[in-house]
mmCIF file of C-alpha atoms and ligand atoms in Angstrom:
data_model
loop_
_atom_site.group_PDB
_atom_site.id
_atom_site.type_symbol
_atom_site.label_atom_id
_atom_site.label_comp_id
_atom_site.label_asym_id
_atom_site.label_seq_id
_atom_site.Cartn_x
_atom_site.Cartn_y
_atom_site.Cartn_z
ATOM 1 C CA UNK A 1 4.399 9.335 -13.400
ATOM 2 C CA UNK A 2 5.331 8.933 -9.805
ATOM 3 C CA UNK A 3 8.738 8.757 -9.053
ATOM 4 C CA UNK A 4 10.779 5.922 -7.461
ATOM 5 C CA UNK A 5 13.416 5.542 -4.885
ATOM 6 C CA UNK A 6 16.711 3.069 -5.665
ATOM 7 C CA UNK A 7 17.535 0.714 -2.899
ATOM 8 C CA UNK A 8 20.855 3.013 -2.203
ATOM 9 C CA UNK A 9 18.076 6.349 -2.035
ATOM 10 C CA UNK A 10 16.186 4.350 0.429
ATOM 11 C CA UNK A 11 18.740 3.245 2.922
ATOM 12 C CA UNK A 12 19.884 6.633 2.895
ATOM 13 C CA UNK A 13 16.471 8.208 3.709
ATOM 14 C CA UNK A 14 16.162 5.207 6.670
ATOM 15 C CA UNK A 15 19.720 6.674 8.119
ATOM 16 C CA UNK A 16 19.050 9.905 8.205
ATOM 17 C CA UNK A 17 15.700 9.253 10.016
ATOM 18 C CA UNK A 18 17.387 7.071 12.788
ATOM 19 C CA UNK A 19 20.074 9.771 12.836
ATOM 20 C CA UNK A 20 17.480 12.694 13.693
ATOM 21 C CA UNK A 21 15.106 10.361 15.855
ATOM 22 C CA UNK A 22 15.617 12.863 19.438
ATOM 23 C CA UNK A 23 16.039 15.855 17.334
ATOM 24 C CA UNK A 24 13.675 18.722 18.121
ATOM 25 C CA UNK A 25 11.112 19.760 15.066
ATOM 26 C CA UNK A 26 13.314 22.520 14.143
ATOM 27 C CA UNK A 27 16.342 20.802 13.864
ATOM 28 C CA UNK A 28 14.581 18.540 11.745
ATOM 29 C CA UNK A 29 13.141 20.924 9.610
ATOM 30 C CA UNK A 30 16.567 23.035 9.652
ATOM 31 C CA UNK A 31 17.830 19.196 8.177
ATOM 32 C CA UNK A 32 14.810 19.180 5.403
ATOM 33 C CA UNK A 33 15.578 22.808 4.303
ATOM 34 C CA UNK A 34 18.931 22.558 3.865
ATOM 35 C CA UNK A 35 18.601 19.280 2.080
ATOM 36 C CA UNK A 36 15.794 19.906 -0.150
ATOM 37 C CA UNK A 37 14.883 23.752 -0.426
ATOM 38 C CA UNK A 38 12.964 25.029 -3.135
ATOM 39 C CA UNK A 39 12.090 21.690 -3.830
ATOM 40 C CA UNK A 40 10.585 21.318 -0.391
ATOM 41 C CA UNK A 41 6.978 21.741 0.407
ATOM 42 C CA UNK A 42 3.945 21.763 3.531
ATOM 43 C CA UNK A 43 0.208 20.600 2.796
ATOM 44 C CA UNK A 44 -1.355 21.904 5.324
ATOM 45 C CA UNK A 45 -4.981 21.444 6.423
ATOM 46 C CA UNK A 46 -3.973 23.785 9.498
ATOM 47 C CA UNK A 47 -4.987 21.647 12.829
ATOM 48 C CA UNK A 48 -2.758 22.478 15.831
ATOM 49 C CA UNK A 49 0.309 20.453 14.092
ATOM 50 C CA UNK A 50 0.644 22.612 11.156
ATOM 51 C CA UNK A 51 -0.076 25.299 12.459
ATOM 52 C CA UNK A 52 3.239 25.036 15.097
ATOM 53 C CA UNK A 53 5.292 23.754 11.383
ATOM 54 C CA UNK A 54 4.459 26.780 9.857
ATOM 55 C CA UNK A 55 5.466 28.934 12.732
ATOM 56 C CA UNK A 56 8.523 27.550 12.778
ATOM 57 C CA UNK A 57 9.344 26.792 9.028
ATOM 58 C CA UNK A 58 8.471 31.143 9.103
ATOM 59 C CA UNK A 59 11.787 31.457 11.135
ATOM 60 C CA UNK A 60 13.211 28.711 9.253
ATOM 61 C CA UNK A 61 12.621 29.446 5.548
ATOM 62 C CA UNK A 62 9.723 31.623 5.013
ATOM 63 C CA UNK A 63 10.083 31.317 1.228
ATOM 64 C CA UNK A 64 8.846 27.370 2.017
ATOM 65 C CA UNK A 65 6.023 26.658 -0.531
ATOM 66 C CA UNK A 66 2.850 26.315 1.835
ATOM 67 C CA UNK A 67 -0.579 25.060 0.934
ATOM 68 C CA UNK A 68 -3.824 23.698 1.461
ATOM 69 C CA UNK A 69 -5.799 21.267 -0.076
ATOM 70 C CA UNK A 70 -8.963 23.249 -0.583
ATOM 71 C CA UNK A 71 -11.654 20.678 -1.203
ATOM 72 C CA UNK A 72 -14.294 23.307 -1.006
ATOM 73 C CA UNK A 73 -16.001 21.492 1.561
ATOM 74 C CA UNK A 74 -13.879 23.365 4.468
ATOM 75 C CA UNK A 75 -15.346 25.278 7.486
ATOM 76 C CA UNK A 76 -15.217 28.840 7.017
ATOM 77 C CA UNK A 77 -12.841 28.623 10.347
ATOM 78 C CA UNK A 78 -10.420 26.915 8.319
ATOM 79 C CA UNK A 79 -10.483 29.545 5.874
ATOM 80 C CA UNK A 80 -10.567 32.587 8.017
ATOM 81 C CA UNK A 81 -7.389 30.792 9.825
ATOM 82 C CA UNK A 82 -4.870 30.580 6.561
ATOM 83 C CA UNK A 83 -5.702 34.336 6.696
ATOM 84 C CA UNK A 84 -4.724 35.319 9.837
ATOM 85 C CA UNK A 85 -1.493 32.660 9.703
ATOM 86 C CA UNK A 86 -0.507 34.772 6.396
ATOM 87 C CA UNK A 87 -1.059 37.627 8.199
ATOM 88 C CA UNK A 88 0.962 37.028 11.696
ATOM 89 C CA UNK A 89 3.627 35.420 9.638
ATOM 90 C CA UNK A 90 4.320 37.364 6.536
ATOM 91 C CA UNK A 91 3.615 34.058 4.473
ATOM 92 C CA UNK A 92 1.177 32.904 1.433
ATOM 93 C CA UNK A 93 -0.370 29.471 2.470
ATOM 94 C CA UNK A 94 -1.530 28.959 -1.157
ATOM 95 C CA UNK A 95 -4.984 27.543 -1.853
ATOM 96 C CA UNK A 96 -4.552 24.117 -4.130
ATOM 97 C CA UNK A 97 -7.889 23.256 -5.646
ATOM 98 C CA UNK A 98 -9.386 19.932 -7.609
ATOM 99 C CA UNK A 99 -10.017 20.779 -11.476
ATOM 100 C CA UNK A 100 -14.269 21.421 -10.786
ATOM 101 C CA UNK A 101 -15.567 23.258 -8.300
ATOM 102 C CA UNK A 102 -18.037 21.702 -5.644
ATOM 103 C CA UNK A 103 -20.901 22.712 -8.184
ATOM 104 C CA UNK A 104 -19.578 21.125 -11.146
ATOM 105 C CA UNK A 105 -18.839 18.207 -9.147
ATOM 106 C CA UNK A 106 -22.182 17.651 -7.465
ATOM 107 C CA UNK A 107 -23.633 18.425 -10.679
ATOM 108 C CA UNK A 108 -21.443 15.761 -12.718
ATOM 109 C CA UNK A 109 -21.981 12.660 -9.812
ATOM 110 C CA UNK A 110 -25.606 13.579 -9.201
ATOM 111 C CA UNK A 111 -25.110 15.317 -6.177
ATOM 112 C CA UNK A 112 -22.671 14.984 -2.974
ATOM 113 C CA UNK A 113 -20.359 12.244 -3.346
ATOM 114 C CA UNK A 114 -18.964 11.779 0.139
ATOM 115 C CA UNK A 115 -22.545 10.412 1.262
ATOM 116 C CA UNK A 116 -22.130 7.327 -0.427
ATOM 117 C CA UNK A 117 -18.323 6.873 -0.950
ATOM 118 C CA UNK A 118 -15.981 9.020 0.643
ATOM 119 C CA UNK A 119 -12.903 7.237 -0.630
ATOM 120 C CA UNK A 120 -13.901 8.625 -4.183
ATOM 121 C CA UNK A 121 -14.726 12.096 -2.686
ATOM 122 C CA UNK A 122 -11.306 12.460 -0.882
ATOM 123 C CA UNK A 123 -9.427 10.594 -4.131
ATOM 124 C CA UNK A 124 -10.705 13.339 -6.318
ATOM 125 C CA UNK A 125 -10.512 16.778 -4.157
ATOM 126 C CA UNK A 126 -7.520 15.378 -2.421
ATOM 127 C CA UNK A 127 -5.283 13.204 -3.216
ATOM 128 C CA UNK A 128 -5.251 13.725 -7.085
ATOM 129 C CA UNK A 129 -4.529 17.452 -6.135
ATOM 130 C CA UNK A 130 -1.745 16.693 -4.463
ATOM 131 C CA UNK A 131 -0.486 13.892 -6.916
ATOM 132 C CA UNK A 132 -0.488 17.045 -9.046
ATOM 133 C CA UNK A 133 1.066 19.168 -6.918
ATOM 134 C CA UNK A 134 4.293 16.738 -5.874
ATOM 135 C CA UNK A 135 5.694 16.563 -8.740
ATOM 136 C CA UNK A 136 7.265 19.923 -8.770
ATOM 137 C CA UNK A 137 8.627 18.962 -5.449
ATOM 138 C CA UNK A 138 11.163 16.161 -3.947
ATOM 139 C CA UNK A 139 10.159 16.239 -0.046
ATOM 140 C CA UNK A 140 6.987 17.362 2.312
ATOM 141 C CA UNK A 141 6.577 17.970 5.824
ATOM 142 C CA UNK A 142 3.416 16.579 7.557
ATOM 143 C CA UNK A 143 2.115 17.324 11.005
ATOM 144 C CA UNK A 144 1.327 13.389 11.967
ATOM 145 C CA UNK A 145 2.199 12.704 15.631
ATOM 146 C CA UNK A 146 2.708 9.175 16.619
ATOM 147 C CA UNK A 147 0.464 9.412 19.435
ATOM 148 C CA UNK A 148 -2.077 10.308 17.387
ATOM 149 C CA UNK A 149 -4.262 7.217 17.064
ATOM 150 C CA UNK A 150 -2.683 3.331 15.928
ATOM 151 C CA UNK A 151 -2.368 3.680 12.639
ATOM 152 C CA UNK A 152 0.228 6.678 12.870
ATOM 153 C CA UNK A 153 1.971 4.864 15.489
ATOM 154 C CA UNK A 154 4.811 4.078 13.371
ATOM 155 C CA UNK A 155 5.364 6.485 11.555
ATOM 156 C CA UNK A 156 9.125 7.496 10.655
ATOM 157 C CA UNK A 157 10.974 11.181 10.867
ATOM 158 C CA UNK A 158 11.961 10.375 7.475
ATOM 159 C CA UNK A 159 10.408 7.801 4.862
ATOM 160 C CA UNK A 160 10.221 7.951 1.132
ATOM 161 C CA UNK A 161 6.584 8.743 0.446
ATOM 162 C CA UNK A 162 5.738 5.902 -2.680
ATOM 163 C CA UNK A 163 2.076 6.658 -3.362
ATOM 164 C CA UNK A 164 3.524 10.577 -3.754
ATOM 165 C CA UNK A 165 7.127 10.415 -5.200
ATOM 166 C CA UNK A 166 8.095 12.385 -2.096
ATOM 167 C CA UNK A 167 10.581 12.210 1.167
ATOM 168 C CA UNK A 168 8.234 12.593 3.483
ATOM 169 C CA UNK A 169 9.323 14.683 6.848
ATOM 170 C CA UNK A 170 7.680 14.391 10.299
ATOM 171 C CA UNK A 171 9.090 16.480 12.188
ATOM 172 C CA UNK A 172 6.454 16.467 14.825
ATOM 173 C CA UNK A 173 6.423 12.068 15.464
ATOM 174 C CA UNK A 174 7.386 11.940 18.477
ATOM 175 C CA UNK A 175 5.633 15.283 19.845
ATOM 176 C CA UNK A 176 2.824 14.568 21.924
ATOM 177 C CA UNK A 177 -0.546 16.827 21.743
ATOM 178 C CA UNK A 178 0.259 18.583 25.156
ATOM 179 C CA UNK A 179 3.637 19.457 23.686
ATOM 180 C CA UNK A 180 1.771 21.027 20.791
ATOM 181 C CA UNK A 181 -0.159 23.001 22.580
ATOM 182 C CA UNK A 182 2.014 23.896 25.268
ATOM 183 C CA UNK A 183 4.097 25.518 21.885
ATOM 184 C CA UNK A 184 0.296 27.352 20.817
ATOM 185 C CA UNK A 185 -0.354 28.703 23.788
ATOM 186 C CA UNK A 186 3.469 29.788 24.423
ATOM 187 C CA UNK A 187 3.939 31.520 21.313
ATOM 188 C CA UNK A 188 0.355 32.732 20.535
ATOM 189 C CA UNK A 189 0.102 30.674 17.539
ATOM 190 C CA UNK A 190 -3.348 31.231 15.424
ATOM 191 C CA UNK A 191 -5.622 27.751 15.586
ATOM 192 C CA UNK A 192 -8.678 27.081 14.621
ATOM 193 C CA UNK A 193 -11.391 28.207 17.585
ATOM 194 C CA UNK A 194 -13.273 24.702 16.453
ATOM 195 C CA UNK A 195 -10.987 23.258 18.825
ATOM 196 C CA UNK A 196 -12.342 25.075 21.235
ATOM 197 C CA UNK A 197 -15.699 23.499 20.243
ATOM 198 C CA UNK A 198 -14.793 20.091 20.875
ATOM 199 C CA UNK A 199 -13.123 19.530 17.132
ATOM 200 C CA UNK A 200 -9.782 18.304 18.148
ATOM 201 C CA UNK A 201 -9.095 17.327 14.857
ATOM 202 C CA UNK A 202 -10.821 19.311 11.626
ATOM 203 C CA UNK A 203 -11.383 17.885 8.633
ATOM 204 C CA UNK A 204 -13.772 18.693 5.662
ATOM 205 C CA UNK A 205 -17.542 20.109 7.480
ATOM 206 C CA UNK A 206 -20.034 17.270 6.254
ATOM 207 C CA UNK A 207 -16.959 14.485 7.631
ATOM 208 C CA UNK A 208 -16.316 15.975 10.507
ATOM 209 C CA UNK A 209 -18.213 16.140 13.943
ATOM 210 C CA UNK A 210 -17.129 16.806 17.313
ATOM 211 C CA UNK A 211 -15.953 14.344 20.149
ATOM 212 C CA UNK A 212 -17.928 13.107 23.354
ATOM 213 C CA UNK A 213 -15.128 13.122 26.330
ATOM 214 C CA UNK A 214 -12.876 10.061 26.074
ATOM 215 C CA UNK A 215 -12.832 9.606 22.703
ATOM 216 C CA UNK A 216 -10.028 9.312 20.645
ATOM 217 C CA UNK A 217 -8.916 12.525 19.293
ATOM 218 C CA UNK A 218 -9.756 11.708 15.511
ATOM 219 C CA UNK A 219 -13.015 9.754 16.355
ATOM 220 C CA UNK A 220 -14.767 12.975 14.708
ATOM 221 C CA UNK A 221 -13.467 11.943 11.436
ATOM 222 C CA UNK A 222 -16.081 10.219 9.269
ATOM 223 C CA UNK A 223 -17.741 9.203 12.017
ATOM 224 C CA UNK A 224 -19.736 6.182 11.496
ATOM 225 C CA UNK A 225 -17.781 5.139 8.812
ATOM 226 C CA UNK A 226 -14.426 2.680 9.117
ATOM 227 C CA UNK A 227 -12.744 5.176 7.011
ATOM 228 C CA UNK A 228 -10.447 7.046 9.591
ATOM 229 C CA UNK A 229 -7.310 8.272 7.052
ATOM 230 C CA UNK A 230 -8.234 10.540 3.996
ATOM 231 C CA UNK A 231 -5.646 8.507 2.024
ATOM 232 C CA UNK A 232 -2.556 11.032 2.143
ATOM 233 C CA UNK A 233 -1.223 9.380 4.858
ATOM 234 C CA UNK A 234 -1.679 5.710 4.563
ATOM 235 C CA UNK A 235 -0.147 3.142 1.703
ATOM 236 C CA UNK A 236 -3.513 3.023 0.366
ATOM 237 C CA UNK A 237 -4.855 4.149 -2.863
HETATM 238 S S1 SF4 B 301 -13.187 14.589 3.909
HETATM 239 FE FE1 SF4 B 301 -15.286 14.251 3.159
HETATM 240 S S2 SF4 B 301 -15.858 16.058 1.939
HETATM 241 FE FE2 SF4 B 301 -13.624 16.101 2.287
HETATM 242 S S3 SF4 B 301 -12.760 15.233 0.450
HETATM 243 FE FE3 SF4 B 301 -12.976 13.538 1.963
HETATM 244 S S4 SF4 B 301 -15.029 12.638 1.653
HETATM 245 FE FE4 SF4 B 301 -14.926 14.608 0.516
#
């Protein structure tokens, strides 16, 4: 069952994000490891934003559980980058998978179901994963960044997470994507060479295409659809 927050848990959580709104990402991390360690956690699907969390949370508290939601519709860039993040930073990003693989799956619906109805598709070989996955934990950290498109305008350094049971840390809001990558490029942190490509934001392979100039930076993400959120991030679900 997915946990609550009281009233009292809730004001407390809106505090503390007021209180660390001009704080830089480390400090706020430094805030959500000291609060909430073991019991504090990172999904991942390692764009430019997670990648700079991890680098940091490695300095932090490399013991941090770390993983991605392995769908098994991921690029092999994706893939090949978890490697070589374990690898410059001495870390496990662990690989959390739905119950069937992509086979058994395909096999069981008739074939691929994110043709026809990606909210099921991302329900089942994401969210439910990490439904599973949160309840050994109290908080996550996420990698959203206001500026990243409307519906993330919003969004808190701290709020209680309700679909999840989770705090929910962003230590990254008010970043913009230049300040990201200015921290990449400055400390030679891995990415994924789809961005590169045109892929400013990576997703799963058959949802995710590459921008035309001008674009808004997660316009690649089922494109053609009015989906534009897998359902982690949004009250919906
Ligand atoms: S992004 Fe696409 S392939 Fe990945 S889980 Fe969602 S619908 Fe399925």
């Amino acid at each position: 069952m997915v946990r609550t927050a009281s009233l009292e848990e809730l004001g407390w959580i809106a505090e503390q994000s007021r209180r660390l709104e001009g704080c830089s990402p480390e400090e706020i991390l430094t805030w959500a490891v000291e609060r909430y360690f073991p019991r504090f956690t990172m999904a991942t699907g390692l764009g430019p934003e997670g990648c700079v969390i991890i680098s940091m949370l490695a300095k932090i508290e490399p013991r941090s559980y770390i993983f991605n939601l392995d769908t098994g519709y991921q690029f092999r860039e994706t893939l090949e980058l978890r490697d070589r993040m374990n690898e410059k930073y001495g870390i496990q990003i662990d690989l959390q998978r739905p119950e069937l693989s992509v086979l058994d799956y395909e096999r069981l619906h008739g074939g691929p179901v994110y043709t026809h109805d990606s909210d099921r598709c991302c329900h089942d070989r994401k969210i439910a994963v990490l439904h599973r996955v949160a309840m050994d934990y109290d908080a996550w950290a996420t990698g959203i960044r206001r500026d990243q498109s409307p519906t993330r305008a919003d969004t808190p350094i701290v709020k209680w997470d309700k679909k999840f049971g989770l705090v929910k840390v962003s230590p990254l809001a008010c970043w913009t994507k230049k300040d990201v990558w200015k921290r990449i490029l400055d400390e030679q942190v891995p990415y994924n060479p789809l961005h590169d490509q045109n892929y400013p934001s990576v997703g799963c392979q058959p949802c995710t295409r590459a921008v035309q100039p001008g674009e808004d930076e997660r316009a690649g993400r089922w494109s053609g659809s009015t989906k534009t959120e897998c359902g982690l991030h949004t009250g919906k679900d």
